[in-house]
Structure formats: structure tokens, C-alpha cells
Coordinates of C-alpha atoms in Angstrom, one line a residue:
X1 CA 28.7 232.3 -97.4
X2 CA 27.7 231.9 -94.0
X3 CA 27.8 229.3 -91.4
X4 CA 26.7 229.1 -88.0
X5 CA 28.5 227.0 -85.7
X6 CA 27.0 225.6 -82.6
X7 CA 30.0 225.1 -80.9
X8 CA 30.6 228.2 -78.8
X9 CA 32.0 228.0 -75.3
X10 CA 31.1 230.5 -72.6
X11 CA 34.0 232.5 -71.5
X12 CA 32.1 234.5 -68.3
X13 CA 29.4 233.8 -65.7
X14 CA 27.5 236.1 -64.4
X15 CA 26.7 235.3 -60.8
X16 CA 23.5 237.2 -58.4
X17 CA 22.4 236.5 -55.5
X18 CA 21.0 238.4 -52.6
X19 CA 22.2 238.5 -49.1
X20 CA 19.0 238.7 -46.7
X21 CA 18.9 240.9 -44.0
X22 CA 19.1 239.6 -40.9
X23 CA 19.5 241.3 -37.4
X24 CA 21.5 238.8 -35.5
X25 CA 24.4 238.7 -38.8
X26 CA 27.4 241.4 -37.5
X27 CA 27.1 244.4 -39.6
X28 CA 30.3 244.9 -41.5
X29 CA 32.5 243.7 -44.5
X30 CA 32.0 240.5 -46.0
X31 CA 34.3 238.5 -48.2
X32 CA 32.3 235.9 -50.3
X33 CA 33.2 233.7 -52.5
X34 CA 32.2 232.2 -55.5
X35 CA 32.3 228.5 -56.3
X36 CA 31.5 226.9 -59.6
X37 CA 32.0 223.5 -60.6
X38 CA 31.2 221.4 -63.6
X39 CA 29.4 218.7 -64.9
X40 CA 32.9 216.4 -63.7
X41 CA 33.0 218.3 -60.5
X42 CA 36.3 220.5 -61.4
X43 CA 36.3 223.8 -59.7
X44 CA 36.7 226.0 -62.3
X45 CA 39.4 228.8 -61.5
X46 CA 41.4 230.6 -63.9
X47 CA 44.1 230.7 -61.2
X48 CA 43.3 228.4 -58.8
X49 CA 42.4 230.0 -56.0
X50 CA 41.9 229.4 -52.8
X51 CA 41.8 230.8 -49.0
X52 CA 42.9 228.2 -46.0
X53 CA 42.0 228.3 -42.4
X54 CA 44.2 226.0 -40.0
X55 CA 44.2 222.9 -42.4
X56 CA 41.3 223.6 -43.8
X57 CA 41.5 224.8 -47.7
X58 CA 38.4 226.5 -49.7
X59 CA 39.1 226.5 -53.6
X60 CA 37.1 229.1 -55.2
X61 CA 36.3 230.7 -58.6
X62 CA 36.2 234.1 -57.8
X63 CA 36.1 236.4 -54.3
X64 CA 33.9 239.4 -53.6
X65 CA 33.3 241.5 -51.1
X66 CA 29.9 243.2 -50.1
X67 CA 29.3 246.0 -47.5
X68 CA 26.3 244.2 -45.3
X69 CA 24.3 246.7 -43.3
X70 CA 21.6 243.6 -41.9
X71 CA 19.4 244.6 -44.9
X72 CA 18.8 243.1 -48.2
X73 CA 22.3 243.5 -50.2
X74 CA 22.0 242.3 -54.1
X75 CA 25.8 241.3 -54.9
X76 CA 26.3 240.3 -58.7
X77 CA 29.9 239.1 -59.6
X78 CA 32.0 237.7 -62.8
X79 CA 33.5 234.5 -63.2
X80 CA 35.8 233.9 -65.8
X81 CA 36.0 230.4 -67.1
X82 CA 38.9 227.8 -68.4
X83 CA 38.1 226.8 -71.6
X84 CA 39.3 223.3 -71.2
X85 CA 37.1 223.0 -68.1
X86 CA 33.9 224.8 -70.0
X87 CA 31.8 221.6 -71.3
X88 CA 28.1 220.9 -71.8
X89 CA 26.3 219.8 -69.0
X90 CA 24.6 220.7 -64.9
X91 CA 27.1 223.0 -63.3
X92 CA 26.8 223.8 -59.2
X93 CA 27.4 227.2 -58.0
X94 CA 28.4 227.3 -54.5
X95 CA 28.5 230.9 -52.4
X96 CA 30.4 230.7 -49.5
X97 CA 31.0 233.6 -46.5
X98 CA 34.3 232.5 -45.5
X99 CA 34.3 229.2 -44.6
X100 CA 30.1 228.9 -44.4
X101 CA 28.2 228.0 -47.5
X102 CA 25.5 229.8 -47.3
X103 CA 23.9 229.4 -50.7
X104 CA 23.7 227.1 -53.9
X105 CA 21.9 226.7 -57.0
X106 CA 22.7 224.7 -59.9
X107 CA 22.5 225.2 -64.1
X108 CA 23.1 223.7 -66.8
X109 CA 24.9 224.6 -70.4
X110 CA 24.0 223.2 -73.1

């Protein structure tokens, strides 16, 4: 017999975005990273990451870089999620260049 279960947890995120080009941002390696938090606000990280700058800490979910040339660069990345941190609900995904957010969007998991 089968039975189908509706309790299945997401393991990976796929993240894409797209950096826009823009004449005035240095051409050059970028290191970007990937914030997600859930419904309670808990960063998700499966090993808690995090870069700091003077006193200044920046938890993360996952870092990637991207080779920007001042044109359109499309940068898609995977986050793997904590299971005890995975729950139903609106999750916020922030991207961050270094220390500068410089996108967000939000989903939710049902």
C-alpha cells in the first residue's frame, strides 16, 4: 500500500539573482554572500558561518564568488539547510557583497 506523506522538509535552496551592470562598480572578483533566515529569524547555516570586519560580524548561509566585468552577471548558488531550522512559513533571503546588502527578496514554504 501506498501513502503519501505531506511532511517533507527541504534539504537545498536554490538561490539566483543577477548582478546588474554598472560602470562606476570596480571590475574584479566579488565575494557574495548568501543569507537566509526563517520564519523565527534563525540564520540558517549548516556551519555557522560568518566573515568579520573590525567588530563587525556578518553570519551567512553560504559564500560565492562571481567574476564581475560591469555587465549583467547571473550567479545561482546552493544553500544547504538544518533540518531542525527548516519549518513552514515566510523566509528572507538576504545577498550581501561583503559587508553591503545589496539585494533581498522573501518566500515562503509551505
Amino acid at each position: 500500500m501506498y501513502s503519501r506523506t505531506n511532511s517533507r522538509k527541504i534539504q537545498q535552496i536554490r538561490v539566483c539573482f543577477t548582478l546588474e551592470g554598472n560602470e562606476f562598480v570596480k571590475y574584479g572578483k566579488k565575494d557574495l554572500y548568501i543569507q537566509i533566515l526563517n520564519p523565527k529569524h534563525q540564520i540558517i547555516s549548516t556551519e555557522n558561518s560568518f566573515v568579520e570586519l573590525d567588530d563587525v560580524k556578518l553570519m551567512y548561509s553560504e559564500k560565492t564568488e562571481a567574476l564581475y566585468n560591469q555587465k549583467d552577471v547571473d550567479v545561482c548558488a546552493y544553500v544547504d539547510l538544518e533540518s531542525k531550522k527548516t519549518i513552514k512559513g515566510k523566509y528572507i533571503i538576504n545577498i550581501y557583497n561583503s559587508f553591503t546588502k545589496i539585494g533581498s527578496t522573501i518566500f515562503e514554504y509551505e
